[in-house]
PDB file of C-alpha atoms in Angstrom:
ATOM      1  CA  UNK A   1      25.059 -13.224 -23.350  1.00  0.00           C
ATOM      2  CA  UNK A   2      22.688 -10.203 -23.189  1.00  0.00           C
ATOM      3  CA  UNK A   3      21.037 -11.054 -20.315  1.00  0.00           C
ATOM      4  CA  UNK A   4      24.052 -12.020 -18.424  1.00  0.00           C
ATOM      5  CA  UNK A   5      25.639  -8.502 -19.523  1.00  0.00           C
ATOM      6  CA  UNK A   6      22.740  -6.769 -18.101  1.00  0.00           C
ATOM      7  CA  UNK A   7      22.879  -8.368 -14.649  1.00  0.00           C
ATOM      8  CA  UNK A   8      26.342  -7.440 -14.163  1.00  0.00           C
ATOM      9  CA  UNK A   9      26.083  -4.028 -15.279  1.00  0.00           C
ATOM     10  CA  UNK A  10      26.781  -1.195 -12.681  1.00  0.00           C
ATOM     11  CA  UNK A  11      23.469   0.162 -12.765  1.00  0.00           C
ATOM     12  CA  UNK A  12      21.502  -2.900 -12.331  1.00  0.00           C
ATOM     13  CA  UNK A  13      24.114  -4.081  -9.446  1.00  0.00           C
ATOM     14  CA  UNK A  14      23.304  -0.588  -7.859  1.00  0.00           C
ATOM     15  CA  UNK A  15      19.743  -1.234  -7.844  1.00  0.00           C
ATOM     16  CA  UNK A  16      20.618  -4.769  -6.154  1.00  0.00           C
ATOM     17  CA  UNK A  17      22.427  -2.955  -3.394  1.00  0.00           C
ATOM     18  CA  UNK A  18      19.889  -0.643  -2.700  1.00  0.00           C
ATOM     19  CA  UNK A  19      16.653  -2.752  -3.197  1.00  0.00           C
ATOM     20  CA  UNK A  20      15.988  -2.097   0.732  1.00  0.00           C
ATOM     21  CA  UNK A  21      15.931   1.243   0.200  1.00  0.00           C
ATOM     22  CA  UNK A  22      14.013   1.327  -3.317  1.00  0.00           C
ATOM     23  CA  UNK A  23      11.295  -1.192  -1.578  1.00  0.00           C
ATOM     24  CA  UNK A  24      10.776   1.313   1.028  1.00  0.00           C
ATOM     25  CA  UNK A  25      10.545   4.262  -1.536  1.00  0.00           C
ATOM     26  CA  UNK A  26       7.786   2.341  -3.037  1.00  0.00           C
ATOM     27  CA  UNK A  27       5.898   1.763   0.325  1.00  0.00           C
ATOM     28  CA  UNK A  28       6.385   5.506   1.102  1.00  0.00           C
ATOM     29  CA  UNK A  29       5.190   6.440  -2.844  1.00  0.00           C
ATOM     30  CA  UNK A  30       2.322   4.476  -2.511  1.00  0.00           C
ATOM     31  CA  UNK A  31       1.167   5.672   0.649  1.00  0.00           C
ATOM     32  CA  UNK A  32       1.591   9.000  -0.398  1.00  0.00           C
ATOM     33  CA  UNK A  33      -0.346   9.010  -3.188  1.00  0.00           C
ATOM     34  CA  UNK A  34      -3.216   8.318  -1.346  1.00  0.00           C
ATOM     35  CA  UNK A  35      -2.680  11.971   0.271  1.00  0.00           C
ATOM     36  CA  UNK A  36      -2.252  13.319  -3.299  1.00  0.00           C
ATOM     37  CA  UNK A  37      -5.370  11.908  -4.532  1.00  0.00           C
ATOM     38  CA  UNK A  38      -7.296  12.780  -1.384  1.00  0.00           C
ATOM     39  CA  UNK A  39      -6.008  16.460  -2.520  1.00  0.00           C
ATOM     40  CA  UNK A  40      -7.816  15.512  -6.248  1.00  0.00           C
ATOM     41  CA  UNK A  41     -10.786  14.885  -4.257  1.00  0.00           C
ATOM     42  CA  UNK A  42     -10.945  17.486  -1.406  1.00  0.00           C
ATOM     43  CA  UNK A  43     -10.160  20.541  -3.680  1.00  0.00           C
ATOM     44  CA  UNK A  44     -12.967  19.419  -6.076  1.00  0.00           C
ATOM     45  CA  UNK A  45     -10.381  18.569  -8.732  1.00  0.00           C
ATOM     46  CA  UNK A  46     -11.653  15.096  -9.678  1.00  0.00           C
ATOM     47  CA  UNK A  47     -12.460  16.475 -13.300  1.00  0.00           C
ATOM     48  CA  UNK A  48      -9.720  19.321 -13.454  1.00  0.00           C
ATOM     49  CA  UNK A  49      -8.345  16.947 -16.403  1.00  0.00           C
ATOM     50  CA  UNK A  50     -12.267  16.393 -18.058  1.00  0.00           C
ATOM     51  CA  UNK A  51     -10.968  13.383 -19.985  1.00  0.00           C
ATOM     52  CA  UNK A  52      -8.607  10.568 -20.322  1.00  0.00           C
ATOM     53  CA  UNK A  53      -5.477   9.768 -21.214  1.00  0.00           C
ATOM     54  CA  UNK A  54      -5.731  13.050 -22.218  1.00  0.00           C
ATOM     55  CA  UNK A  55      -6.156  16.075 -20.174  1.00  0.00           C
ATOM     56  CA  UNK A  56      -8.568  17.630 -22.790  1.00  0.00           C
ATOM     57  CA  UNK A  57      -9.622  16.545 -26.065  1.00  0.00           C
ATOM     58  CA  UNK A  58      -6.861  18.664 -27.570  1.00  0.00           C
ATOM     59  CA  UNK A  59      -4.132  18.105 -25.458  1.00  0.00           C
ATOM     60  CA  UNK A  60      -2.121  15.419 -22.585  1.00  0.00           C
ATOM     61  CA  UNK A  61      -1.387  18.236 -20.416  1.00  0.00           C
ATOM     62  CA  UNK A  62      -3.219  20.880 -18.471  1.00  0.00           C
ATOM     63  CA  UNK A  63      -3.503  24.364 -19.979  1.00  0.00           C
ATOM     64  CA  UNK A  64      -3.797  27.838 -18.157  1.00  0.00           C
ATOM     65  CA  UNK A  65      -7.771  28.417 -19.019  1.00  0.00           C
ATOM     66  CA  UNK A  66      -8.118  25.261 -16.463  1.00  0.00           C
ATOM     67  CA  UNK A  67      -6.662  26.808 -13.676  1.00  0.00           C
ATOM     68  CA  UNK A  68      -5.500  25.099 -10.237  1.00  0.00           C
ATOM     69  CA  UNK A  69      -8.195  22.289 -10.273  1.00  0.00           C
ATOM     70  CA  UNK A  70      -6.600  21.320 -13.978  1.00  0.00           C
ATOM     71  CA  UNK A  71      -3.153  21.706 -12.120  1.00  0.00           C
ATOM     72  CA  UNK A  72      -3.535  19.446  -9.282  1.00  0.00           C
ATOM     73  CA  UNK A  73      -5.616  16.588 -11.347  1.00  0.00           C
ATOM     74  CA  UNK A  74      -2.730  16.806 -13.951  1.00  0.00           C
ATOM     75  CA  UNK A  75      -0.003  16.885 -10.799  1.00  0.00           C
ATOM     76  CA  UNK A  76      -1.478  13.691  -9.231  1.00  0.00           C
ATOM     77  CA  UNK A  77      -1.275  12.279 -12.777  1.00  0.00           C
ATOM     78  CA  UNK A  78       2.572  12.817 -13.345  1.00  0.00           C
ATOM     79  CA  UNK A  79       3.100  10.977  -9.564  1.00  0.00           C
ATOM     80  CA  UNK A  80       2.059   7.818 -11.517  1.00  0.00           C
ATOM     81  CA  UNK A  81       5.422   7.903 -13.485  1.00  0.00           C
ATOM     82  CA  UNK A  82       7.287   8.419 -10.525  1.00  0.00           C
ATOM     83  CA  UNK A  83       5.806   5.310  -9.004  1.00  0.00           C
ATOM     84  CA  UNK A  84       6.592   3.683 -12.281  1.00  0.00           C
ATOM     85  CA  UNK A  85      10.322   4.685 -12.269  1.00  0.00           C
ATOM     86  CA  UNK A  86      10.269   3.419  -8.285  1.00  0.00           C
ATOM     87  CA  UNK A  87       9.009  -0.069  -9.773  1.00  0.00           C
ATOM     88  CA  UNK A  88      11.673  -0.313 -12.561  1.00  0.00           C
ATOM     89  CA  UNK A  89      14.458   0.225 -10.170  1.00  0.00           C
ATOM     90  CA  UNK A  90      12.789  -1.955  -7.819  1.00  0.00           C
ATOM     91  CA  UNK A  91      12.830  -4.945 -10.782  1.00  0.00           C
ATOM     92  CA  UNK A  92      15.751  -4.446 -11.589  1.00  0.00           C
ATOM     93  CA  UNK A  93      17.234  -4.544  -8.178  1.00  0.00           C
ATOM     94  CA  UNK A  94      15.326  -8.001  -7.984  1.00  0.00           C
ATOM     95  CA  UNK A  95      16.991  -9.274 -11.360  1.00  0.00           C
ATOM     96  CA  UNK A  96      20.453  -8.481  -9.727  1.00  0.00           C
ATOM     97  CA  UNK A  97      19.503 -10.539  -6.453  1.00  0.00           C
ATOM     98  CA  UNK A  98      18.641 -13.093  -8.733  1.00  0.00           C
ATOM     99  CA  UNK A  99      15.594 -13.889  -6.281  1.00  0.00           C
ATOM    100  CA  UNK A 100      12.155 -15.398  -7.724  1.00  0.00           C
ATOM    101  CA  UNK A 101      10.397 -13.900  -4.794  1.00  0.00           C
ATOM    102  CA  UNK A 102      11.523 -10.537  -4.967  1.00  0.00           C
ATOM    103  CA  UNK A 103      11.067 -10.563  -8.796  1.00  0.00           C
ATOM    104  CA  UNK A 104       7.345 -11.800  -8.661  1.00  0.00           C
ATOM    105  CA  UNK A 105       6.739  -8.758  -5.748  1.00  0.00           C
ATOM    106  CA  UNK A 106       8.042  -6.088  -8.282  1.00  0.00           C
ATOM    107  CA  UNK A 107       6.057  -7.429 -11.522  1.00  0.00           C
ATOM    108  CA  UNK A 108       3.190  -7.264  -9.137  1.00  0.00           C
ATOM    109  CA  UNK A 109       3.690  -3.649  -8.415  1.00  0.00           C
ATOM    110  CA  UNK A 110       5.044  -2.948 -11.774  1.00  0.00           C
ATOM    111  CA  UNK A 111       1.532  -4.199 -13.323  1.00  0.00           C
ATOM    112  CA  UNK A 112      -0.629  -2.543 -10.643  1.00  0.00           C
ATOM    113  CA  UNK A 113       0.460   0.757 -11.073  1.00  0.00           C
ATOM    114  CA  UNK A 114      -0.713   1.141 -14.350  1.00  0.00           C
ATOM    115  CA  UNK A 115      -3.894  -1.014 -13.602  1.00  0.00           C
ATOM    116  CA  UNK A 116      -4.354   1.835 -11.134  1.00  0.00           C
ATOM    117  CA  UNK A 117      -3.838   4.576 -13.807  1.00  0.00           C
ATOM    118  CA  UNK A 118      -6.324   2.898 -16.055  1.00  0.00           C
ATOM    119  CA  UNK A 119      -8.827   2.600 -13.378  1.00  0.00           C
ATOM    120  CA  UNK A 120      -8.104   6.419 -12.407  1.00  0.00           C
ATOM    121  CA  UNK A 121      -9.138   7.190 -15.905  1.00  0.00           C
ATOM    122  CA  UNK A 122     -12.286   5.294 -15.606  1.00  0.00           C
ATOM    123  CA  UNK A 123     -13.195   7.221 -12.692  1.00  0.00           C
ATOM    124  CA  UNK A 124     -12.939  10.169 -14.795  1.00  0.00           C
ATOM    125  CA  UNK A 125     -14.711   8.902 -17.761  1.00  0.00           C
ATOM    126  CA  UNK A 126     -17.717   7.981 -15.258  1.00  0.00           C
ATOM    127  CA  UNK A 127     -17.757  11.554 -13.781  1.00  0.00           C
ATOM    128  CA  UNK A 128     -16.152  10.247 -10.458  1.00  0.00           C
ATOM    129  CA  UNK A 129     -18.440   7.091  -9.937  1.00  0.00           C
ATOM    130  CA  UNK A 130     -17.878   6.727  -6.435  1.00  0.00           C
ATOM    131  CA  UNK A 131     -18.116   2.802  -6.929  1.00  0.00           C
ATOM    132  CA  UNK A 132     -15.111   3.244  -9.059  1.00  0.00           C
ATOM    133  CA  UNK A 133     -13.227   5.695  -7.146  1.00  0.00           C
ATOM    134  CA  UNK A 134     -13.737   3.542  -4.219  1.00  0.00           C
ATOM    135  CA  UNK A 135     -12.056   0.776  -6.340  1.00  0.00           C
ATOM    136  CA  UNK A 136      -9.087   3.240  -6.945  1.00  0.00           C
ATOM    137  CA  UNK A 137      -8.205   3.353  -3.194  1.00  0.00           C
ATOM    138  CA  UNK A 138      -8.968  -0.366  -2.552  1.00  0.00           C
ATOM    139  CA  UNK A 139      -6.109  -0.724  -5.241  1.00  0.00           C
ATOM    140  CA  UNK A 140      -3.635   1.724  -3.675  1.00  0.00           C
ATOM    141  CA  UNK A 141      -4.163  -0.872  -0.671  1.00  0.00           C
ATOM    142  CA  UNK A 142      -3.226  -3.521  -2.471  1.00  0.00           C
ATOM    143  CA  UNK A 143      -0.240  -1.838  -3.849  1.00  0.00           C
ATOM    144  CA  UNK A 144       0.603  -0.952  -0.130  1.00  0.00           C
ATOM    145  CA  UNK A 145       0.645  -4.544   0.715  1.00  0.00           C
ATOM    146  CA  UNK A 146       2.957  -5.774  -1.851  1.00  0.00           C
ATOM    147  CA  UNK A 147       5.590  -2.927  -1.722  1.00  0.00           C
ATOM    148  CA  UNK A 148       5.363  -3.617   2.228  1.00  0.00           C
ATOM    149  CA  UNK A 149       5.911  -7.223   1.737  1.00  0.00           C
ATOM    150  CA  UNK A 150       8.809  -6.644  -1.038  1.00  0.00           C
ATOM    151  CA  UNK A 151      10.560  -4.357   2.031  1.00  0.00           C
ATOM    152  CA  UNK A 152      10.449  -6.918   4.588  1.00  0.00           C
ATOM    153  CA  UNK A 153      11.380  -9.911   2.182  1.00  0.00           C
ATOM    154  CA  UNK A 154      14.603  -7.992   1.023  1.00  0.00           C
ATOM    155  CA  UNK A 155      16.335  -8.988   4.310  1.00  0.00           C
ATOM    156  CA  UNK A 156      14.802 -12.807   4.502  1.00  0.00           C
ATOM    157  CA  UNK A 157      15.520 -15.633   2.456  1.00  0.00           C
ATOM    158  CA  UNK A 158      13.445 -17.992   0.118  1.00  0.00           C
ATOM    159  CA  UNK A 159      13.070 -21.112   2.546  1.00  0.00           C
ATOM    160  CA  UNK A 160      10.175 -22.589   4.224  1.00  0.00           C
ATOM    161  CA  UNK A 161       8.769 -19.724   6.803  1.00  0.00           C
ATOM    162  CA  UNK A 162       9.197 -20.212  10.249  1.00  0.00           C
ATOM    163  CA  UNK A 163       6.448 -19.339  12.365  1.00  0.00           C
ATOM    164  CA  UNK A 164       7.639 -17.512  15.728  1.00  0.00           C
ATOM    165  CA  UNK A 165       4.642 -17.420  17.720  1.00  0.00           C
ATOM    166  CA  UNK A 166       1.954 -20.248  18.444  1.00  0.00           C
ATOM    167  CA  UNK A 167      -0.471 -20.857  15.535  1.00  0.00           C
ATOM    168  CA  UNK A 168      -3.625 -19.361  17.529  1.00  0.00           C
ATOM    169  CA  UNK A 169      -1.554 -15.905  17.556  1.00  0.00           C
ATOM    170  CA  UNK A 170      -1.230 -16.133  14.098  1.00  0.00           C
ATOM    171  CA  UNK A 171      -4.841 -16.651  13.232  1.00  0.00           C
ATOM    172  CA  UNK A 172      -5.754 -14.103  15.547  1.00  0.00           C
ATOM    173  CA  UNK A 173      -3.460 -11.869  13.390  1.00  0.00           C
ATOM    174  CA  UNK A 174      -4.945 -12.752  10.177  1.00  0.00           C
ATOM    175  CA  UNK A 175      -8.338 -11.973  11.567  1.00  0.00           C
ATOM    176  CA  UNK A 176      -6.741  -8.759  12.638  1.00  0.00           C
ATOM    177  CA  UNK A 177      -5.944  -8.037   9.206  1.00  0.00           C
ATOM    178  CA  UNK A 178      -9.252  -8.883   7.609  1.00  0.00           C
ATOM    179  CA  UNK A 179     -10.988  -6.419   9.920  1.00  0.00           C
ATOM    180  CA  UNK A 180      -8.432  -3.643   9.150  1.00  0.00           C
ATOM    181  CA  UNK A 181      -9.568  -4.146   5.683  1.00  0.00           C
ATOM    182  CA  UNK A 182     -13.158  -4.177   6.217  1.00  0.00           C
ATOM    183  CA  UNK A 183     -12.650  -0.938   8.152  1.00  0.00           C
ATOM    184  CA  UNK A 184     -10.865   0.662   5.288  1.00  0.00           C
ATOM    185  CA  UNK A 185     -13.634  -1.272   2.725  1.00  0.00           C
ATOM    186  CA  UNK A 186     -16.043   0.394   5.213  1.00  0.00           C
ATOM    187  CA  UNK A 187     -14.368   3.869   4.857  1.00  0.00           C
ATOM    188  CA  UNK A 188     -14.073   3.719   1.104  1.00  0.00           C
ATOM    189  CA  UNK A 189     -17.874   3.428   1.220  1.00  0.00           C
ATOM    190  CA  UNK A 190     -18.864   6.112   3.787  1.00  0.00           C
ATOM    191  CA  UNK A 191     -16.813   8.606   1.675  1.00  0.00           C
ATOM    192  CA  UNK A 192     -18.873   7.666  -1.424  1.00  0.00           C
ATOM    193  CA  UNK A 193     -21.970   9.005   0.779  1.00  0.00           C
ATOM    194  CA  UNK A 194     -20.487  12.236   2.127  1.00  0.00           C
ATOM    195  CA  UNK A 195     -19.920  15.705   0.555  1.00  0.00           C
ATOM    196  CA  UNK A 196     -16.535  15.208  -0.614  1.00  0.00           C
ATOM    197  CA  UNK A 197     -17.184  14.007  -3.852  1.00  0.00           C
ATOM    198  CA  UNK A 198     -14.194  15.387  -5.922  1.00  0.00           C
ATOM    199  CA  UNK A 199     -16.373  17.598  -8.207  1.00  0.00           C
ATOM    200  CA  UNK A 200     -19.489  19.524  -7.514  1.00  0.00           C
ATOM    201  CA  UNK A 201     -21.403  18.070  -9.996  1.00  0.00           C
ATOM    202  CA  UNK A 202     -20.552  14.259  -9.143  1.00  0.00           C
ATOM    203  CA  UNK A 203     -22.899  11.730  -7.689  1.00  0.00           C
ATOM    204  CA  UNK A 204     -22.976   9.776  -4.401  1.00  0.00           C
ATOM    205  CA  UNK A 205     -23.875   6.058  -3.736  1.00  0.00           C
ATOM    206  CA  UNK A 206     -27.097   7.263  -2.424  1.00  0.00           C
ATOM    207  CA  UNK A 207     -26.605   5.337   1.330  1.00  0.00           C
ATOM    208  CA  UNK A 208     -27.036   6.453   4.634  1.00  0.00           C
ATOM    209  CA  UNK A 209     -23.913   8.263   5.663  1.00  0.00           C
ATOM    210  CA  UNK A 210     -24.832   8.642   9.237  1.00  0.00           C
ATOM    211  CA  UNK A 211     -25.548   4.827   9.407  1.00  0.00           C
ATOM    212  CA  UNK A 212     -22.610   4.139   7.118  1.00  0.00           C
ATOM    213  CA  UNK A 213     -20.636   6.075   9.622  1.00  0.00           C
ATOM    214  CA  UNK A 214     -21.846   4.041  12.794  1.00  0.00           C
ATOM    215  CA  UNK A 215     -20.517   0.959  10.818  1.00  0.00           C
ATOM    216  CA  UNK A 216     -17.261   2.194  10.070  1.00  0.00           C
ATOM    217  CA  UNK A 217     -17.025   3.346  13.903  1.00  0.00           C
ATOM    218  CA  UNK A 218     -18.456  -0.232  15.217  1.00  0.00           C
ATOM    219  CA  UNK A 219     -15.659  -1.935  13.006  1.00  0.00           C
ATOM    220  CA  UNK A 220     -13.327   0.400  14.412  1.00  0.00           C
ATOM    221  CA  UNK A 221     -14.093  -0.829  17.722  1.00  0.00           C
ATOM    222  CA  UNK A 222     -13.818  -4.256  16.753  1.00  0.00           C
ATOM    223  CA  UNK A 223     -10.503  -3.750  15.611  1.00  0.00           C
ATOM    224  CA  UNK A 224      -8.964  -1.926  18.363  1.00  0.00           C
ATOM    225  CA  UNK A 225     -10.345  -4.736  20.935  1.00  0.00           C
ATOM    226  CA  UNK A 226      -8.538  -7.625  18.446  1.00  0.00           C
ATOM    227  CA  UNK A 227      -5.053  -5.576  18.399  1.00  0.00           C
ATOM    228  CA  UNK A 228      -5.365  -5.128  21.965  1.00  0.00           C
ATOM    229  CA  UNK A 229      -6.367  -9.337  22.537  1.00  0.00           C
ATOM    230  CA  UNK A 230      -3.096  -9.675  20.262  1.00  0.00           C
ATOM    231  CA  UNK A 231      -0.814  -7.148  22.084  1.00  0.00           C
ATOM    232  CA  UNK A 232      -1.493  -9.063  25.493  1.00  0.00           C
ATOM    233  CA  UNK A 233      -1.240 -12.350  23.590  1.00  0.00           C
ATOM    234  CA  UNK A 234       1.966 -11.880  22.129  1.00  0.00           C
ATOM    235  CA  UNK A 235       3.147 -10.457  25.642  1.00  0.00           C
ATOM    236  CA  UNK A 236       1.860 -13.638  27.272  1.00  0.00           C
ATOM    237  CA  UNK A 237       3.547 -15.896  25.203  1.00  0.00           C
ATOM    238  CA  UNK A 238       7.205 -14.518  25.554  1.00  0.00           C
ATOM    239  CA  UNK A 239       6.740 -13.420  21.523  1.00  0.00           C
ATOM    240  CA  UNK A 240       9.733 -11.856  19.867  1.00  0.00           C
ATOM    241  CA  UNK A 241      10.441  -8.387  21.254  1.00  0.00           C
ATOM    242  CA  UNK A 242       9.574  -6.728  17.566  1.00  0.00           C
ATOM    243  CA  UNK A 243       6.389  -8.609  17.367  1.00  0.00           C
ATOM    244  CA  UNK A 244       5.039  -7.192  20.612  1.00  0.00           C
ATOM    245  CA  UNK A 245       6.526  -3.619  19.715  1.00  0.00           C
ATOM    246  CA  UNK A 246       4.481  -4.175  16.357  1.00  0.00           C
ATOM    247  CA  UNK A 247       1.501  -4.596  18.341  1.00  0.00           C
ATOM    248  CA  UNK A 248       1.792  -1.690  20.684  1.00  0.00           C
ATOM    249  CA  UNK A 249       2.424   0.596  17.470  1.00  0.00           C
ATOM    250  CA  UNK A 250      -0.766  -0.713  15.552  1.00  0.00           C
ATOM    251  CA  UNK A 251      -2.507   0.086  18.585  1.00  0.00           C
ATOM    252  CA  UNK A 252      -1.526   3.769  19.040  1.00  0.00           C
ATOM    253  CA  UNK A 253      -1.713   4.239  15.373  1.00  0.00           C
ATOM    254  CA  UNK A 254      -5.175   3.092  15.614  1.00  0.00           C
ATOM    255  CA  UNK A 255      -5.953   5.150  18.388  1.00  0.00           C
ATOM    256  CA  UNK A 256      -4.739   8.272  16.655  1.00  0.00           C
ATOM    257  CA  UNK A 257      -6.617   7.823  13.452  1.00  0.00           C
ATOM    258  CA  UNK A 258      -9.724   6.905  15.785  1.00  0.00           C
ATOM    259  CA  UNK A 259      -9.430  10.544  17.238  1.00  0.00           C
ATOM    260  CA  UNK A 260      -8.998  12.090  14.012  1.00  0.00           C
ATOM    261  CA  UNK A 261     -11.994  10.198  12.487  1.00  0.00           C
ATOM    262  CA  UNK A 262     -14.177  11.345  15.637  1.00  0.00           C
ATOM    263  CA  UNK A 263     -13.138  15.043  15.251  1.00  0.00           C
ATOM    264  CA  UNK A 264     -13.755  15.075  11.722  1.00  0.00           C
ATOM    265  CA  UNK A 265     -17.138  13.685  11.765  1.00  0.00           C
ATOM    266  CA  UNK A 266     -18.153  16.094  14.729  1.00  0.00           C
ATOM    267  CA  UNK A 267     -16.894  19.410  12.975  1.00  0.00           C
ATOM    268  CA  UNK A 268     -18.372  18.346   9.809  1.00  0.00           C
ATOM    269  CA  UNK A 269     -15.500  16.706   7.754  1.00  0.00           C
ATOM    270  CA  UNK A 270     -12.994  20.001   7.593  1.00  0.00           C
ATOM    271  CA  UNK A 271     -10.657  19.366   4.723  1.00  0.00           C
ATOM    272  CA  UNK A 272      -7.338  19.220   6.302  1.00  0.00           C
ATOM    273  CA  UNK A 273      -8.584  16.574   8.813  1.00  0.00           C
ATOM    274  CA  UNK A 274     -10.139  14.387   5.863  1.00  0.00           C
ATOM    275  CA  UNK A 275      -6.929  14.187   4.384  1.00  0.00           C
ATOM    276  CA  UNK A 276      -5.056  13.457   7.874  1.00  0.00           C
ATOM    277  CA  UNK A 277      -7.601  10.203   7.918  1.00  0.00           C
ATOM    278  CA  UNK A 278      -6.863   9.370   4.662  1.00  0.00           C
ATOM    279  CA  UNK A 279      -3.201   9.346   5.576  1.00  0.00           C
ATOM    280  CA  UNK A 280      -3.812   7.393   8.468  1.00  0.00           C
ATOM    281  CA  UNK A 281      -5.937   4.889   6.681  1.00  0.00           C
ATOM    282  CA  UNK A 282      -2.740   3.957   4.930  1.00  0.00           C
ATOM    283  CA  UNK A 283      -0.657   4.185   7.902  1.00  0.00           C
ATOM    284  CA  UNK A 284      -3.161   1.787   9.843  1.00  0.00           C
ATOM    285  CA  UNK A 285      -3.001  -1.124   7.140  1.00  0.00           C
ATOM    286  CA  UNK A 286       1.008  -0.806   6.977  1.00  0.00           C
ATOM    287  CA  UNK A 287       0.852  -1.018  10.856  1.00  0.00           C
ATOM    288  CA  UNK A 288      -1.125  -4.115  10.718  1.00  0.00           C
ATOM    289  CA  UNK A 289       0.728  -5.573   7.825  1.00  0.00           C
ATOM    290  CA  UNK A 290       3.910  -4.830   9.986  1.00  0.00           C
ATOM    291  CA  UNK A 291       2.419  -7.111  12.966  1.00  0.00           C
ATOM    292  CA  UNK A 292       1.339  -9.920  10.833  1.00  0.00           C
ATOM    293  CA  UNK A 293       4.837 -10.062   9.254  1.00  0.00           C
ATOM    294  CA  UNK A 294       6.547 -10.033  12.684  1.00  0.00           C
ATOM    295  CA  UNK A 295       5.117 -13.279  13.487  1.00  0.00           C
ATOM    296  CA  UNK A 296       7.225 -15.785  11.125  1.00  0.00           C
ATOM    297  CA  UNK A 297      10.468 -15.141   8.984  1.00  0.00           C
ATOM    298  CA  UNK A 298      12.412 -17.211   6.311  1.00  0.00           C
ATOM    299  CA  UNK A 299      15.983 -18.422   6.323  1.00  0.00           C
ATOM    300  CA  UNK A 300      17.771 -17.753   3.810  1.00  0.00           C
ATOM    301  CA  UNK A 301      19.030 -21.290   1.804  1.00  0.00           C
ATOM    302  CA  UNK A 302      22.394 -21.683   1.324  1.00  0.00           C
ATOM    303  CA  UNK A 303      23.679 -22.156  -2.405  1.00  0.00           C
ATOM    304  CA  UNK A 304      24.553 -25.826  -3.027  1.00  0.00           C
ATOM    305  CA  UNK A 305      28.422 -26.321  -2.585  1.00  0.00           C
ATOM    306  CA  UNK A 306      30.063 -26.791  -5.675  1.00  0.00           C
ATOM    307  CA  UNK A 307      31.794 -30.080  -5.799  1.00  0.00           C
ATOM    308  CA  UNK A 308      35.694 -30.025  -5.972  1.00  0.00           C
ATOM    309  CA  UNK A 309      36.688 -31.245  -9.172  1.00  0.00           C
ATOM    310  CA  UNK A 310      38.317 -35.118  -8.679  1.00  0.00           C
ATOM    311  CA  UNK A 311      41.942 -35.079  -8.991  1.00  0.00           C
ATOM    312  CA  UNK A 312      43.590 -37.060 -11.834  1.00  0.00           C
ATOM    313  CA  UNK A 313      46.598 -39.691 -11.419  1.00  0.00           C
ATOM    314  CA  UNK A 314      49.511 -38.518 -12.518  1.00  0.00           C
ATOM    315  CA  UNK A 315      51.125 -41.642 -14.463  1.00  0.00           C
ATOM    316  CA  UNK A 316      54.404 -42.216 -13.561  1.00  0.00           C
TER     317      UNK A 316
END
């Protein structure tokens, strides 16, 4: 009875009606926190709060003595609660829709956000170990994928997926996703070898940044080539216009991201361009997922019809 009353309550029904917008807010927030995390690292504020879960040994919040670095780091921590609030609203919306697929996605997002906070705490406790910092970013990539899936599934049904293009085209799109992830992972390793460590005393991973940058650039060229091939293949098989448009969008996002990457490298990594490149990584990943999701759909499964009650003959 209590669960039925909860689902029937006005706030929960509102969440169900607004679930698509809430899912989009979750996606935008999870991309945005990449930028705020970049601000922490690029302003050398990674140890602005030198411990975790407290900001200092005596306080959960920043103190005036900690200055701007403490405020930046603590502000980034507070954004976690914004993400949690959005995740809770999405979960209530999924409950209102009574769809298991949506509930599973909202639970994954809801568990991933505090998990992200714990990894963030470990980065502080390990004095910004570059490999832990990299794992922190990779989990953000996963959260973006889940948030994007939630946003797209809201308007789809729970029937068996229908592929809108030939199987080899979808396989090419899956390879594109794998290479896109490899580009991001390589970029994370490059960052761990570069100068923006998050704190002036933080260690680097000890790898050669020039060689890593070359590997990263090679993967970018591969990704762009695969995207162009996918774009032309979709046009050749007369794929749905949305799929062709998604591939074209991905190409131009990649080109913009590549331009920022090359300029930042040859201008010795200015802070503004590095921040833009971090945002671009989230946008490239999202655009990559958009192509994959445009290649199939799921029909709405009609609810089983309720049989009409049998008429009882009235005796004379």
